[in-house]
């Protein structure tokens, strides 16, 4: 049994005992998403693979929140925000802007990148290093700034 899945299952039991139905519902959904991927891949997932599943789920929640707010459905947006908050408890802590900038600078030096045409190579290397701890669009913005000489 992998660590993260076990932690989710333990949290599910705790939510059952405490009668926190909303939290229980979200955790059950996460476990079912993980099990679905396990069935598709026909294997147990590593913690890293589980994190990818959770990140996908979190990204969907963020998109839903945005759409509900645009449609004036604050009630539904708040429900999605609650789910997002629960999912984030199980994800690694995101890197700060400063930490990201240091990683990007390090990768640019390591790869010898000097212009925007190196962006793909730099992005690939940075995303490998920050696996699951930074949003791709944020990383992309920092890489663009650094490679265009504005950062």
N, CA, C and O of each residue as an XYZ file, in Angstrom:
604
protein
N       0.852     -1.194      0.000
C       0.000      0.000      0.000
C       0.889      1.246      0.000
O       1.749      1.401      0.867
N       0.682      2.114     -0.955
C       1.471      3.348     -1.061
C       1.090      4.320      0.055
O      -0.025      4.268      0.574
N       1.996      5.187      0.413
C       1.807      6.120      1.508
C       0.649      7.085      1.330
O      -0.160      7.253      2.242
N       0.558      7.716      0.183
C      -0.461      8.743     -0.031
C      -1.872      8.156     -0.075
O      -2.809      8.736      0.473
N      -2.015      7.016     -0.722
C      -3.330      6.372     -0.776
C      -3.758      5.952      0.635
O      -4.919      6.112      1.012
N      -2.818      5.419      1.402
C      -3.109      5.024      2.788
C      -3.536      6.243      3.598
O      -4.472      6.169      4.394
N      -2.844      7.368      3.391
C      -3.191      8.602      4.108
C      -4.613      9.053      3.750
O      -5.378      9.468      4.619
N      -4.951      8.965      2.467
C      -6.307      9.322      2.038
C      -7.340      8.414      2.710
O      -8.384      8.875      3.171
N      -7.029      7.117      2.757
C      -7.968      6.172      3.362
C      -8.115      6.428      4.867
O      -9.208      6.316      5.420
N      -6.994      6.774      5.521
C      -7.059      7.098      6.952
C      -7.900      8.357      7.178
O      -8.696      8.418      8.115
N      -7.716      9.361      6.313
C      -8.495     10.604      6.423
C      -9.985     10.332      6.168
O     -10.856     10.961      6.771
N     -10.258      9.387      5.265
C     -11.648      9.027      4.977
C     -12.287      8.431      6.239
O     -13.414      8.780      6.590
N     -11.569      7.543      6.910
C     -12.091      6.934      8.144
C     -12.316      8.005      9.214
O     -13.322      7.983      9.923
N     -11.368      8.940      9.322
C     -11.491     10.018     10.315
C     -12.718     10.875     10.018
O     -13.442     11.269     10.932
N     -12.950     11.163      8.738
C     -14.109     11.977      8.347
C     -15.414     11.225      8.646
O     -16.416     11.828      9.029
N     -15.383      9.903      8.464
C     -16.576      9.093      8.782
C     -16.876      9.183     10.275
O     -18.015      9.408     10.685
N     -15.824      9.002     11.081
C     -15.998      9.011     12.535
C     -16.482     10.362     13.035
O     -17.309     10.436     13.944
N     -15.961     11.436     12.436
C     -16.325     12.774     12.916
C     -17.643     13.255     12.317
O     -18.186     14.279     12.734
N     -18.152     12.510     11.338
C     -19.427     12.883     10.729
C     -19.316     14.051      9.757
O     -20.316     14.702      9.453
N     -18.112     14.318      9.269
C     -17.894     15.416      8.306
C     -18.228     14.908      6.907
O     -17.350     14.454      6.173
N     -19.509     14.991      6.550
C     -19.979     14.393      5.293
C     -19.387     15.067      4.061
O     -19.080     14.390      3.079
N     -19.220     16.391      4.094
C     -18.676     17.091      2.926
C     -17.244     16.640      2.643
O     -16.889     16.320      1.509
N     -16.428     16.623      3.705
C     -15.027     16.202      3.562
C     -14.960     14.738      3.121
O     -14.166     14.376      2.253
N     -15.793     13.914      3.723
C     -15.848     12.490      3.386
C     -16.146     12.313      1.897
O     -15.514     11.500      1.222
N     -17.091     13.065      1.404
C     -17.492     12.982      0.004
C     -16.320     13.305     -0.937
O     -16.099     12.612     -1.930
N     -15.580     14.362     -0.607
C     -14.438     14.771     -1.446
C     -13.353     13.698     -1.420
O     -12.821     13.330     -2.467
N     -13.025     13.197     -0.241
C     -11.961     12.194     -0.117
C     -12.359     10.904     -0.843
O     -11.525     10.270     -1.490
N     -13.631     10.524     -0.734
C     -14.101      9.333     -1.469
C     -13.929      9.533     -2.969
O     -13.519      8.620     -3.687
N     -14.246     10.734     -3.430
C     -14.110     11.049     -4.854
C     -12.640     10.912     -5.282
O     -12.345     10.354     -6.339
N     -11.734     11.421     -4.460
C     -10.302     11.336     -4.789
C      -9.849      9.879     -4.857
O      -9.142      9.484     -5.784
N     -10.258      9.092     -3.878
C      -9.872      7.673     -3.857
C     -10.437      6.973     -5.084
O      -9.760      6.140     -5.688
N     -11.666      7.301     -5.459
C     -12.260      6.646     -6.627
C     -11.530      7.062     -7.906
O     -11.362      6.244     -8.811
N     -11.092      8.328     -7.991
C     -10.299      8.769     -9.157
C      -8.999      7.965     -9.240
O      -8.606      7.516    -10.316
N      -8.342      7.790     -8.102
C      -7.076      7.043     -8.053
C      -7.317      5.591     -8.473
O      -6.561      5.038     -9.273
N      -8.359      4.987     -7.938
C      -8.650      3.580     -8.270
C      -8.980      3.418     -9.748
O      -8.612      2.421    -10.369
N      -9.682      4.411    -10.312
C     -10.014      4.360    -11.740
C      -8.727      4.339    -12.580
O      -8.614      3.568    -13.533
N      -7.774      5.181    -12.221
C      -6.505      5.224    -12.963
C      -5.743      3.916    -12.756
O      -5.123      3.403    -13.687
N      -5.788      3.376    -11.535
C      -5.115      2.100    -11.273
C      -5.691      1.002    -12.157
O      -4.952      0.175    -12.691
N      -7.005      0.998    -12.308
C      -7.651     -0.020    -13.150
C      -7.240      0.180    -14.608
O      -6.922     -0.782    -15.307
N      -7.248      1.447    -15.065
C      -6.848      1.733    -16.449
C      -5.407      1.301    -16.715
O      -5.107      0.736    -17.767
N      -4.523      1.570    -15.760
C      -3.102      1.250    -15.944
C      -2.775     -0.183    -15.531
O      -1.669     -0.671    -15.761
N      -3.749     -0.845    -14.921
C      -3.578     -2.229    -14.455
C      -2.395     -2.388    -13.506
O      -1.666     -3.378    -13.567
N      -2.210     -1.392    -12.619
C      -1.145     -1.490    -11.615
C      -1.419     -0.523    -10.472
O      -2.210      0.411    -10.600
N      -0.741     -0.772     -9.342
C      -0.804      0.154     -8.217
C      -0.065      1.424     -8.622
O       0.932      1.360     -9.340
N      -0.548      2.570     -8.166
C       0.109      3.829     -8.517
C       1.129      4.209     -7.446
O       0.918      3.971     -6.257
N       2.231      4.801     -7.885
C       3.208      5.330     -6.935
C       2.657      6.632     -6.371
O       1.680      7.170     -6.892
N       3.275      7.142     -5.307
C       2.834      8.429     -4.751
C       2.911      9.524     -5.814
O       2.037     10.387     -5.882
N       3.965      9.488     -6.651
C       4.104     10.506     -7.704
C       2.928     10.454     -8.672
O       2.391     11.492     -9.061
N       2.530      9.247     -9.059
C       1.391      9.096     -9.980
C       0.084      9.533     -9.312
O      -0.789     10.109     -9.961
N      -0.040      9.256     -8.019
C      -1.235      9.679     -7.282
C      -1.288     11.203     -7.236
O      -2.356     11.797     -7.385
N      -0.135     11.833     -7.029
C      -0.071     13.298     -7.009
C      -0.533     13.853     -8.352
O      -1.239     14.861     -8.391
N      -0.145     13.210     -9.455
C      -0.589     13.664    -10.776
C      -2.118     13.598    -10.883
O      -2.740     14.511    -11.426
N      -2.717     12.532    -10.372
C      -4.173     12.395    -10.400
C      -4.807     13.520     -9.579
O      -5.773     14.146    -10.015
N      -4.259     13.771     -8.391
C      -4.798     14.816     -7.522
C      -4.637     16.193     -8.152
O      -5.516     17.045     -8.026
N      -3.516     16.409     -8.829
C      -3.300     17.710     -9.488
C      -4.310     17.925    -10.609
O      -4.839     19.024    -10.779
N      -4.569     16.873    -11.367
C      -5.572     16.972    -12.435
C      -6.928     17.343    -11.840
O      -7.644     18.195    -12.367
N      -7.263     16.688    -10.737
C      -8.537     16.948    -10.064
C      -8.579     18.405     -9.575
O      -9.592     19.087     -9.728
N      -7.482     18.869     -8.992
C      -7.415     20.256     -8.490
C      -7.554     21.249     -9.633
O      -8.233     22.267     -9.501
N      -6.909     20.949    -10.754
C      -6.990     21.846    -11.912
C      -8.442     21.940    -12.415
O      -8.913     23.019    -12.772
N      -9.134     20.810    -12.436
C     -10.546     20.807    -12.849
C     -11.381     21.664    -11.897
O     -12.275     22.391    -12.331
N     -11.085     21.575    -10.593
C     -11.830     22.384     -9.624
C     -11.598     23.869     -9.894
O     -12.540     24.661     -9.864
N     -10.346     24.248    -10.158
C     -10.026     25.664    -10.423
C     -10.779     26.165    -11.654
O     -11.309     27.276    -11.654
N     -10.822     25.348    -12.692
C     -11.536     25.742    -13.911
C     -13.032     25.875    -13.635
O     -13.678     26.798    -14.131
N     -13.579     24.956    -12.844
C     -15.005     25.011    -12.506
C     -15.319     26.270    -11.706
O     -16.329     26.930    -11.953
N     -14.456     26.604    -10.748
C     -14.665     27.805     -9.925
C     -14.754     29.027    -10.827
O     -15.641     29.867    -10.675
N     -13.827     29.113    -11.762
C     -13.794     30.267    -12.684
C     -15.106     30.327    -13.489
O     -15.719     31.388    -13.603
N     -15.521     29.201    -14.036
C     -16.739     29.167    -14.852
C     -17.983     29.504    -14.026
O     -18.853     30.243    -14.485
N     -18.065     28.961    -12.807
C     -19.229     29.251    -11.967
C     -19.288     30.728    -11.600
O     -20.362     31.331    -11.584
N     -18.118     31.308    -11.305
C     -18.099     32.743    -10.951
C     -18.538     33.579    -12.146
O     -19.295     34.538    -11.991
N     -18.065     33.220    -13.340
C     -18.454     33.970    -14.540
C     -19.963     33.864    -14.786
O     -20.583     34.782    -15.323
N     -20.537     32.734    -14.384
C     -21.972     32.523    -14.584
C     -22.796     33.052    -13.410
O     -24.021     32.933    -13.402
N     -22.112     33.644    -12.409
C     -22.818     34.196    -11.264
C     -23.343     33.145    -10.299
O     -24.292     33.402     -9.559
N     -22.734     31.966    -10.301
C     -23.172     30.889     -9.400
C     -22.188     30.736     -8.238
O     -21.436     29.763     -8.168
N     -22.206     31.707     -7.334
C     -21.282     31.728     -6.194
C     -21.444     30.485     -5.324
O     -20.460     29.979     -4.784
N     -22.690     29.980     -5.178
C     -22.940     28.795     -4.360
C     -22.129     27.597     -4.871
O     -21.495     26.885     -4.092
N     -22.160     27.389     -6.186
C     -21.418     26.263     -6.772
C     -19.910     26.518     -6.720
O     -19.130     25.589     -6.511
N     -19.500     27.775     -6.909
C     -18.075     28.113     -6.845
C     -17.536     27.809     -5.447
O     -16.422     27.303     -5.314
N     -18.303     28.107     -4.416
C     -17.853     27.848     -3.039
C     -17.735     26.360     -2.751
O     -16.837     25.932     -2.026
N     -18.643     25.571     -3.319
C     -18.567     24.113     -3.149
C     -17.269     23.592     -3.787
O     -16.572     22.760     -3.206
N     -16.959     24.093     -4.983
C     -15.731     23.684     -5.672
C     -14.491     24.142     -4.891
O     -13.495     23.421     -4.825
N     -14.557     25.333     -4.306
C     -13.424     25.840     -3.511
C     -13.171     24.946     -2.302
O     -12.022     24.698     -1.935
N     -14.250     24.466     -1.687
C     -14.101     23.561     -0.555
C     -13.392     22.284     -1.011
O     -12.469     21.809     -0.348
N     -13.828     21.734     -2.144
C     -13.193     20.523     -2.671
C     -11.717     20.776     -2.961
O     -10.863     19.947     -2.645
N     -11.424     21.921     -3.562
C     -10.040     22.275     -3.899
C      -9.191     22.339     -2.630
O      -8.058     21.858     -2.608
N      -9.744     22.934     -1.579
C      -9.008     23.050     -0.318
C      -8.670     21.669      0.245
O      -7.563     21.454      0.738
N      -9.610     20.744      0.172
C      -9.372     19.387      0.668
C      -8.291     18.704     -0.170
O      -7.388     18.076      0.382
N      -8.376     18.821     -1.489
C      -7.383     18.183     -2.376
C      -5.993     18.724     -2.076
O      -5.022     17.968     -2.028
N      -5.899     20.041     -1.874
C      -4.587     20.661     -1.650
C      -3.912     20.160     -0.385
O      -2.688     20.238     -0.271
N      -4.687     19.645      0.575
C      -4.091     19.079      1.793
C      -3.194     17.892      1.462
O      -2.251     17.598      2.197
N      -3.485     17.216      0.362
C      -2.755     15.993      0.019
C      -1.682     16.223     -1.044
O      -0.953     15.299     -1.407
N      -1.589     17.448     -1.536
C      -0.585     17.771     -2.548
C       0.649     18.356     -1.870
O       0.545     18.938     -0.791
N       1.832     18.204     -2.503
C       3.030     18.826     -1.933
C       2.855     20.349     -1.899
O       2.151     20.917     -2.735
N       3.489     20.992     -0.944
C       3.399     22.446     -0.838
C       3.978     23.087     -2.087
O       5.060     22.704     -2.533
N       3.271     24.060     -2.659
C       3.802     24.717     -3.856
C       5.067     25.519     -3.526
O       5.254     25.988     -2.403
N       5.914     25.656     -4.526
C       7.141     26.440     -4.356
C       6.796     27.926     -4.375
O       5.831     28.345     -5.014
N       7.592     28.705     -3.672
C       7.383     30.150     -3.679
C       7.923     30.724     -4.989
O       8.659     30.056     -5.714
N       7.551     31.956     -5.277
C       8.022     32.657     -6.475
C       9.559     32.715     -6.478
O      10.191     32.506     -7.513
N      10.151     33.000     -5.312
C      11.616     33.094     -5.219
C      12.270     31.743     -5.522
O      13.250     31.667     -6.263
N      11.705     30.671     -4.933
C      12.266     29.336     -5.174
C      12.180     28.985     -6.658
O      13.116     28.421     -7.225
N      11.059     29.321     -7.277
C      10.893     29.053     -8.708
C      11.909     29.816     -9.534
O      12.509     29.266    -10.458
N      12.102     31.084     -9.201
C      13.066     31.899     -9.954
C      14.476     31.307     -9.849
O      15.216     31.272    -10.833
N      14.841     30.843     -8.650
C      16.164     30.231     -8.469
C      16.306     28.969     -9.326
O      17.341     28.750     -9.955
N      15.265     28.150     -9.345
C      15.310     26.915    -10.131
C      15.430     27.249    -11.617
O      16.218     26.629    -12.332
N      14.646     28.230    -12.084
C      14.697     28.630    -13.494
C      16.101     29.137    -13.842
O      16.655     28.755    -14.873
N      16.679     29.995    -12.993
C      18.028     30.515    -13.247
C      19.040     29.381    -13.315
O      19.917     29.361    -14.178
N      18.902     28.442    -12.392
C      19.815     27.294    -12.344
C      19.716     26.486    -13.645
O      20.737     26.114    -14.225
N      18.499     26.219    -14.097
C      18.287     25.432    -15.315
C      18.833     26.185    -16.532
O      19.442     25.579    -17.413
N      18.617     27.492    -16.582
C      19.120     28.283    -17.708
C      20.646     28.181    -17.763
O      21.225     28.040    -18.840
N      21.292     28.253    -16.600
C      22.756     28.109    -16.561
C      23.187     26.705    -16.983
O      24.120     26.538    -17.768
N      22.484     25.689    -16.444
C      22.840     24.292    -16.757
C      22.679     23.991    -18.241
O      23.496     23.279    -18.824
N      21.628     24.531    -18.856
C      21.357     24.204    -20.255
C      22.050     25.162    -21.217
O      22.094     24.915    -22.422
N      22.594     26.259    -20.680
C      23.238     27.248    -21.541
C      22.238     27.997    -22.404
O      22.595     28.527    -23.456
N      20.990     28.042    -21.965
C      19.946     28.729    -22.731
C      20.233     30.228    -22.768
O      20.665     30.818    -21.778
N      19.983     30.829    -23.930
C      20.296     32.248    -24.046
C      19.186     33.059    -24.710
O      19.207     34.289    -24.662
N      18.215     32.384    -25.330
C      17.168     33.147    -26.006
C      15.837     32.407    -25.922
O      15.756     31.291    -25.408
N      14.797     33.057    -26.439
C      13.455     32.473    -26.390
C      13.379     31.145    -27.140
O      12.512     30.323    -26.845
N      14.267     30.923    -28.099
C      14.186     29.655    -28.832
C      14.596     28.461    -27.959
O      14.386     27.308    -28.335
N      15.182     28.749    -26.793
C      15.552     27.683    -25.847
C      14.428     27.400    -24.833
O      14.572     26.545    -23.960
N      13.324     28.122    -24.961
C      12.262     28.051    -23.958
C      11.752     26.618    -23.721
O      11.585     26.201    -22.574
N      11.509     25.880    -24.789
C      10.991     24.516    -24.648
C      11.906     23.642    -23.816
O      11.457     22.899    -22.944
N      13.207     23.742    -24.100
C      14.193     22.939    -23.380
C      14.222     23.323    -21.896
O      14.271     22.459    -21.021
N      14.191     24.619    -21.634
C      14.228     25.105    -20.256
C      12.958     24.687    -19.512
O      13.024     24.206    -18.381
N      11.805     24.873    -20.154
C      10.527     24.503    -19.524
C      10.509     23.022    -19.144
O      10.094     22.659    -18.043
N      10.960     22.175    -20.064
C      10.956     20.731    -19.818
C      11.796     20.408    -18.581
O      11.367     19.658    -17.703
N      12.998     20.986    -18.525
C      13.907     20.716    -17.408
C      13.346     21.262    -16.087
O      13.423     20.598    -15.053
N      12.790     22.462    -16.132
C      12.243     23.067    -14.912
C      11.059     22.241    -14.411
O      10.968     21.947    -13.219
N      10.158     21.867    -15.310
C       8.971     21.116    -14.899
C       9.352     19.754    -14.301
O       8.663     19.252    -13.414
N      10.443     19.163    -14.783
C      10.937     17.912    -14.191
C      11.332     18.146    -12.738
O      11.012     17.347    -11.857
N      12.039     19.265    -12.499
C      12.543     19.560    -11.148
C      11.428     19.937    -10.176
O      11.509     19.609     -8.993
N      10.399     20.616    -10.651
C       9.363     21.119     -9.748
C       8.144     20.212     -9.707
O       7.116     20.575     -9.134
N       8.252     19.043    -10.308
C       7.151     18.077    -10.395
C       6.068     18.295     -9.350
O       6.253     18.017     -8.165
N       4.931     18.801     -9.822
C       3.784     18.910     -8.953
C       3.810     20.032     -7.940
O       2.870     20.175     -7.158
N       4.860     20.832     -7.935
C       4.924     21.871     -6.909
C       4.826     23.272     -7.497
O       5.010     24.263     -6.791
N       4.530     23.351     -8.812
C       4.376     24.664     -9.435
C       3.459     24.560    -10.640
O       3.451     23.549    -11.341
N       2.692     25.605    -10.875
C       1.782     25.674    -12.006
C       2.588     25.990    -13.271
O       3.427     26.891    -13.270
N       2.330     25.255    -14.328
C       3.073     25.431    -15.583
C       3.007     26.842    -16.133
O       3.982     27.337    -16.697
N       1.856     27.495    -15.972
C       1.727     28.845    -16.524
C       2.595     29.839    -15.747
O       3.126     30.784    -16.329
N       2.740     29.628    -14.439
C       3.600     30.494    -13.627
C       5.054     30.286    -14.031
O       5.801     31.248    -14.213
N       5.452     29.014    -14.170
C       6.818     28.696    -14.582
C       7.099     29.319    -15.946
O       8.153     29.919    -16.158
N       6.161     29.174    -16.854
C       6.311     29.711    -18.204
C       6.565     31.224    -18.172
O       7.426     31.729    -18.893
N       5.820     31.930    -17.344
C       5.990     33.377    -17.231
C       7.381     33.743    -16.740
O       8.003     34.671    -17.255
N       7.867     33.011    -15.743
C       9.209     33.286    -15.197
C      10.268     32.983    -16.248
O      11.202     33.765    -16.431
N      10.129     31.842    -16.947
C      11.109     31.468    -17.975
C      11.145     32.528    -19.078
O      12.221     32.926    -19.524
N       9.972     32.981    -19.514
C       9.911     34.014    -20.563
C      10.646     35.273    -20.123
O      11.431     35.846    -20.878
N      10.374     35.700    -18.870
C      11.023     36.908    -18.355
C      12.545     36.766    -18.356
O      13.271     37.660    -18.791
N      13.000     35.630    -17.861
C      14.450     35.397    -17.739
C      15.103     35.319    -19.119
O      16.165     35.903    -19.337
N      14.471     34.601    -20.050
C      15.082     34.416    -21.361
C      15.016     35.679    -22.222
O      15.833     35.859    -23.125
N      14.050     36.550    -21.945
C      13.960     37.767    -22.746
C      14.790     38.890    -22.120
O      14.812     40.010    -22.631
N      15.472     38.585    -21.010
C      16.375     39.546    -20.396
C      15.683     40.544    -19.494
O      16.273     41.565    -19.138
N      14.418     40.267    -19.109
C      13.709     41.205    -18.222
C      13.681     40.732    -16.779
O      13.016     41.344    -15.942
N      14.379     39.670    -16.479
C      14.260     39.196    -15.112
C      15.588     38.826    -14.585
O      15.698     38.398    -13.436
